Coordinates of C-alpha atoms and ligand atoms in Angstrom, one line a residue:
M1 CA 164.6 154.6 43.9
T2 CA 161.9 156.6 45.5
H3 CA 162.1 154.5 48.7
E4 CA 165.9 155.0 48.8
K5 CA 165.4 158.8 48.5
T6 CA 162.8 158.8 51.2
A7 CA 164.9 156.8 53.6
E8 CA 167.9 159.0 52.9
S9 CA 166.0 162.2 53.6
V10 CA 164.4 160.7 56.8
T11 CA 167.9 159.9 58.0
R12 CA 169.1 163.3 57.1
R13 CA 166.2 164.9 58.9
S14 CA 166.6 162.9 62.1
L15 CA 170.3 163.8 62.0
L16 CA 169.5 167.4 61.6
A17 CA 166.9 167.1 64.4
G18 CA 169.5 165.6 66.7
I19 CA 171.9 168.5 66.0
G20 CA 169.1 170.9 66.4
A21 CA 168.3 169.6 69.9
L22 CA 172.0 170.1 70.9
T23 CA 172.4 173.5 69.4
L24 CA 168.9 174.8 69.9
L25 CA 168.8 175.5 66.2
S26 CA 165.4 173.8 66.1
S27 CA 163.8 176.5 68.1
S28 CA 164.4 178.9 65.3
P29 CA 161.2 179.0 63.1
A30 CA 163.3 179.7 60.0
F31 CA 165.2 176.4 60.5
A32 CA 162.0 174.5 61.1
Q33 CA 160.5 175.9 57.9
A34 CA 163.4 175.2 55.8
N35 CA 163.9 171.6 56.8
D36 CA 160.7 170.1 58.1
P37 CA 158.5 168.3 55.5
I38 CA 155.2 170.2 54.9
S39 CA 152.6 168.4 56.9
I40 CA 149.4 167.7 55.0
V41 CA 146.3 165.8 56.2
A42 CA 143.9 164.6 53.5
T43 CA 140.6 162.9 54.1
T44 CA 140.6 160.3 51.3
G45 CA 143.4 158.2 50.0
M46 CA 142.9 159.6 46.5
I47 CA 143.6 163.1 47.7
A48 CA 146.5 162.0 49.8
D49 CA 148.0 160.2 46.9
A50 CA 147.9 163.4 44.8
A51 CA 149.6 165.4 47.5
R52 CA 152.3 162.7 47.8
R53 CA 152.9 162.6 44.1
L54 CA 153.2 166.4 43.9
G55 CA 155.3 166.9 47.0
E56 CA 157.5 163.7 47.2
D57 CA 159.8 164.0 50.1
L58 CA 159.0 167.7 50.7
V59 CA 155.7 166.7 52.2
S60 CA 154.5 164.3 54.9
V61 CA 151.0 163.3 54.1
R62 CA 148.5 161.5 56.3
A63 CA 145.3 160.1 54.9
L64 CA 142.5 159.8 57.4
M65 CA 140.6 157.1 55.5
G66 CA 142.6 154.0 54.6
A67 CA 141.6 150.9 52.5
G68 CA 138.0 149.8 52.8
V69 CA 136.9 152.9 54.7
D70 CA 133.6 154.4 53.7
P71 CA 133.9 158.3 53.5
H72 CA 130.1 158.8 53.6
A73 CA 130.0 157.3 57.1
Y74 CA 133.4 158.3 58.5
R75 CA 133.7 160.5 61.6
Q76 CA 136.9 162.1 62.7
T77 CA 138.7 160.4 65.6
R78 CA 140.6 162.2 68.4
S79 CA 143.9 161.6 66.7
D80 CA 142.5 162.9 63.4
I81 CA 141.5 166.1 65.1
V82 CA 145.0 166.6 66.6
A83 CA 146.6 165.9 63.3
M84 CA 144.4 168.3 61.5
T85 CA 144.9 171.1 64.0
R86 CA 148.7 170.8 63.7
A87 CA 148.8 170.3 59.9
D88 CA 150.1 173.0 57.6
L89 CA 147.4 172.1 55.1
V90 CA 144.2 170.1 55.4
L91 CA 142.7 168.8 52.1
W92 CA 139.2 167.4 52.1
H93 CA 137.0 166.5 49.2
G94 CA 133.8 168.4 49.7
L95 CA 130.6 168.0 47.7
Y96 CA 129.1 166.4 50.8
L97 CA 131.3 163.3 50.5
E98 CA 132.5 163.5 54.1
A99 CA 128.9 164.0 55.2
Q100 CA 129.6 163.3 58.9
M101 CA 132.6 165.7 59.0
E102 CA 131.1 168.7 57.2
R103 CA 130.3 170.6 60.5
F104 CA 133.8 169.9 61.8
F105 CA 135.4 171.3 58.7
E106 CA 133.2 174.4 59.0
D107 CA 134.5 175.0 62.5
L108 CA 138.1 174.2 61.5
S109 CA 138.1 176.4 58.4
G110 CA 138.7 179.5 60.4
K111 CA 142.0 178.1 61.8
G112 CA 144.3 177.9 58.8
R113 CA 144.4 176.3 55.5
V114 CA 141.5 173.9 55.2
V115 CA 140.4 173.3 51.6
P116 CA 137.6 171.3 50.0
V117 CA 139.5 170.5 46.8
A118 CA 136.6 169.1 44.7
E119 CA 134.4 172.1 45.4
G120 CA 136.2 174.2 42.8
L121 CA 135.0 172.0 39.9
P122 CA 132.8 173.8 37.4
R123 CA 129.2 173.1 38.2
D124 CA 128.4 172.0 34.6
A125 CA 130.9 169.2 35.0
L126 CA 129.1 167.8 38.0
L127 CA 126.2 165.4 38.0
S128 CA 123.1 165.4 40.2
H129 CA 120.9 162.6 41.2
E130 CA 117.2 162.3 41.8
D131 CA 117.6 161.0 45.3
Y132 CA 120.1 163.6 46.2
A133 CA 118.2 166.9 46.0
G134 CA 120.2 170.1 46.1
R135 CA 123.6 168.3 46.0
Y136 CA 126.0 167.1 43.5
D137 CA 127.4 163.5 43.1
P138 CA 130.8 163.7 44.9
H139 CA 132.4 160.6 43.1
V140 CA 134.4 162.7 40.6
W141 CA 137.6 160.5 40.9
M142 CA 135.9 157.9 38.8
D143 CA 136.7 159.9 35.7
P144 CA 140.5 160.5 35.5
L145 CA 139.9 163.6 33.3
L146 CA 137.7 165.2 36.0
W147 CA 140.1 164.1 38.7
R148 CA 143.0 165.9 37.0
E149 CA 141.1 169.2 37.8
V150 CA 141.2 168.2 41.5
V151 CA 144.9 167.3 41.3
S152 CA 145.5 170.8 39.8
A153 CA 143.6 172.3 42.7
V154 CA 145.9 170.4 45.2
A155 CA 148.9 171.7 43.3
T156 CA 147.5 175.3 43.5
E157 CA 147.1 175.0 47.3
M158 CA 150.6 173.5 47.8
N159 CA 152.2 176.3 45.6
A160 CA 150.3 179.0 47.6
L161 CA 151.5 177.5 50.9
R162 CA 155.2 177.1 49.8
P163 CA 156.0 179.2 46.7
D164 CA 159.7 178.4 47.4
H165 CA 158.9 174.8 46.2
A166 CA 156.5 175.7 43.4
A167 CA 158.9 174.6 40.7
V168 CA 159.1 171.1 42.1
F169 CA 155.3 170.9 42.7
L170 CA 154.6 172.1 39.1
A171 CA 157.0 169.7 37.5
N172 CA 155.6 166.8 39.4
A173 CA 152.0 167.9 38.6
D174 CA 152.9 168.0 34.9
A175 CA 154.2 164.4 35.0
Y176 CA 151.3 163.2 37.1
L177 CA 148.7 164.8 34.9
T178 CA 150.2 163.2 31.8
E179 CA 149.9 159.8 33.6
L180 CA 146.2 160.6 34.3
D181 CA 145.7 161.3 30.6
D182 CA 147.3 158.0 29.7
L183 CA 145.1 156.2 32.2
A184 CA 142.0 157.9 30.7
E185 CA 143.1 156.7 27.3
Y186 CA 143.6 153.1 28.5
A187 CA 140.2 153.2 30.2
A188 CA 138.4 154.5 27.1
S189 CA 140.1 151.9 24.8
S190 CA 139.6 149.0 27.2
L191 CA 136.0 149.8 27.9
S192 CA 135.1 150.3 24.2
K193 CA 135.9 146.6 23.8
V194 CA 132.9 145.6 26.0
P195 CA 130.1 144.6 23.7
E196 CA 127.5 147.5 23.6
K197 CA 124.6 145.6 25.0
K198 CA 126.8 144.5 28.0
R199 CA 127.7 148.0 29.1
V200 CA 125.7 147.9 32.3
L201 CA 127.5 148.4 35.6
L202 CA 125.5 147.1 38.6
T203 CA 127.3 147.9 41.9
A204 CA 126.5 148.2 45.6
H205 CA 126.0 152.0 45.6
D206 CA 125.8 154.8 43.1
A207 CA 129.5 155.7 42.9
F208 CA 130.0 155.1 39.2
S209 CA 127.9 157.8 37.5
Y210 CA 131.0 159.8 36.3
F211 CA 132.5 156.5 35.1
G212 CA 129.3 155.7 33.2
K213 CA 129.1 159.2 31.6
A214 CA 132.8 159.1 30.5
Y215 CA 132.7 155.6 29.0
G216 CA 129.1 155.1 27.9
F217 CA 127.9 152.7 30.6
D218 CA 124.5 152.5 32.3
V219 CA 125.1 152.4 36.0
I220 CA 122.8 151.0 38.6
G221 CA 123.6 151.2 42.3
I222 CA 121.6 149.1 44.8
Q223 CA 122.0 151.9 47.3
G224 CA 121.9 155.6 46.3
I225 CA 124.7 158.1 46.2
S226 CA 125.4 157.8 49.9
T227 CA 125.8 154.5 51.5
E228 CA 123.9 156.0 54.4
S229 CA 120.6 155.3 52.6
E230 CA 119.2 151.8 53.1
A231 CA 118.1 149.7 50.2
G232 CA 114.7 148.2 50.9
L233 CA 113.4 144.8 49.8
N234 CA 111.4 146.6 47.1
R235 CA 114.6 147.9 45.6
I236 CA 116.2 144.5 45.6
S237 CA 113.2 142.9 43.8
E238 CA 113.0 145.8 41.3
L239 CA 116.7 145.2 40.5
V240 CA 116.2 141.4 40.1
D241 CA 113.7 142.3 37.4
V242 CA 116.2 144.6 35.7
L243 CA 118.9 141.8 35.8
V244 CA 116.6 139.4 34.2
A245 CA 115.1 141.8 31.6
R246 CA 118.5 143.1 30.5
D247 CA 120.2 139.7 30.8
I248 CA 123.0 141.1 33.0
G249 CA 125.5 138.4 33.7
A250 CA 127.9 140.1 36.1
V251 CA 127.6 142.5 39.0
F252 CA 130.3 144.1 41.1
V253 CA 130.8 144.4 44.9
E254 CA 132.8 147.3 46.4
T255 CA 135.6 147.1 48.9
S256 CA 134.2 149.8 51.1
V257 CA 130.6 148.7 51.2
S258 CA 129.0 145.5 52.7
D259 CA 128.1 142.9 50.1
R260 CA 124.9 141.9 51.9
N261 CA 122.6 143.6 49.4
M262 CA 124.5 142.2 46.5
R263 CA 124.1 138.6 47.8
A264 CA 120.4 139.2 48.3
L265 CA 120.2 140.4 44.7
I266 CA 122.1 137.4 43.3
E267 CA 119.9 135.0 45.3
G268 CA 116.8 136.8 44.1
A269 CA 117.9 136.4 40.5
A270 CA 118.8 132.8 41.0
A271 CA 115.3 132.1 42.4
Q272 CA 114.0 133.3 39.0
G273 CA 116.4 131.0 37.2
H274 CA 118.8 133.8 36.2
N275 CA 122.4 133.2 37.2
V276 CA 124.6 136.2 37.9
F277 CA 128.2 136.1 38.9
I278 CA 130.3 138.6 40.9
G279 CA 132.6 140.2 38.3
G280 CA 135.0 141.4 41.0
A281 CA 135.4 143.8 43.8
L282 CA 135.8 147.4 42.7
F283 CA 137.5 150.2 44.6
S284 CA 134.6 152.7 44.7
D285 CA 135.3 155.2 47.6
A286 CA 138.6 153.9 48.9
M287 CA 141.8 152.7 47.3
G288 CA 143.5 149.4 47.9
P289 CA 146.0 148.6 50.8
E290 CA 148.8 151.1 51.3
G291 CA 152.1 150.1 49.7
T292 CA 150.4 148.2 46.8
Y293 CA 149.8 149.4 43.2
E294 CA 146.0 149.2 43.9
G295 CA 146.7 151.5 46.9
T296 CA 147.5 154.3 44.5
Y297 CA 145.0 156.3 42.4
L298 CA 146.5 155.0 39.1
G299 CA 146.3 151.4 40.3
M300 CA 142.8 151.8 41.7
I301 CA 141.3 153.0 38.4
D302 CA 143.4 150.5 36.4
H303 CA 142.0 147.8 38.6
N304 CA 138.4 148.9 38.2
V305 CA 138.7 149.4 34.4
T306 CA 140.4 146.1 33.9
T307 CA 138.1 144.2 36.2
I308 CA 135.0 145.6 34.6
A309 CA 136.2 145.2 31.0
R310 CA 137.3 141.6 31.5
A311 CA 134.1 140.5 33.5
L312 CA 131.9 142.0 30.7
G313 CA 133.6 140.2 27.9
A314 CA 136.4 142.5 26.7
D315 CA 139.8 141.1 25.8
V316 CA 142.2 143.2 27.9
P317 CA 145.4 142.1 29.8
E318 CA 144.9 140.7 33.3
G319 CA 147.8 142.8 34.5
G320 CA 146.1 146.0 33.4
R321 CA 147.5 149.1 31.8
L322 CA 151.1 148.6 33.0
G323 CA 151.0 144.9 33.8
K324 CA 151.2 145.8 37.5
L325 CA 147.8 144.5 38.8
S326 CA 148.1 141.6 41.2
A327 CA 146.4 138.5 40.0
G328 CA 142.8 138.2 41.3
S329 CA 143.0 141.7 42.9
Ligands
ZN401 ZN1 130.2 156.7 47.6

C-alpha cells in the first residue's frame, strides 16, 4: 500500500516536472514549494527512519550511513556535502556520536536548518561513562522510550519547516510513538523472562548502557563508548576472567564493528576451559539492510531484544514482536 502510494506520487511528480519544463511553471518558487518533496538528509538510519515515518511521501530522505556503517568513524563524502548543502533540513544525532563530522556540522550550521536532534534530551536522562570524560553516552536509541523524545524533536523540526503539513506530521508522529511504546513493552516483557543471573550483555563496544539501564542488564563492552578506542590485550584477558567468574555462556557481535576482539575473547575463554557461544549479531549503531524489517528502527530493536532474550534462555518467539524477523537474522 505504501509502495503503491509512493510510486503513484513519484509518477505524478515526474509528470508535473515534465509539464513544468514545458510551461516554465517550475521556475516559480511557489510551484516548487508546493509540489517538491521536502528534502531531508539524516546522518544515521535511525533518524532517517523517523523522518520517513513522519513525512511519508511529503519528504525525500537520504541517510548518510547505511547498514553496517560505524557512525563514530564516519567522515562525510563529497556527495554527502553536496546533499547536505542542498537539503531543506539536515538532521544529525549529536552527543558526539558523529565524532569525525562535528567540525563540519559547526561550519554548516550557519547555512540553514542543521539540527542535532538528540542534543535536546534532558541531561538527567543521559548516561556518562568513566572513559568518556565530559561527554554523554550517545547511544540513546537503545531505549525506545528515550528514542521517542528524539522522534518528537524530529517532528518539531519538520513542523517548523513546513507548518502547512503539520497536521500530517503530527498524526504520523502519534501513530509512530504508539508503536514505540508497544515496542518498549515487548522489550520489557521479553527481557524479564531472562533468568536474573544471566542478565549480562557482553558486546563489542559500549553501545548498550541505555538498554541495560532500561531492562536491568549488566552491560560490558570490549571497547569503550567509541569504537575509535582500541581494546588492548589486558582488556581481553580481564574480560576472559569476567566470563569465567560470572559463568557467561553467550556474547554478542555487532553488525557495525569488527568481530576480531570478540574472537580473541572467545579463544581466551576456551583456553581456560570455558566455552562461550556467539548469541547473535546485534544492530548497535546501524540498522539492517534497507528494504528489510531489520532495516527499520522497530525491526532493529525487535531483532536485538529477541536475539538477546533467546540466546540468554528466555522463551520468546523467533519471529519477534510481530512475527516479522527473518530466521537467523
Ligand atoms: Zn557506538
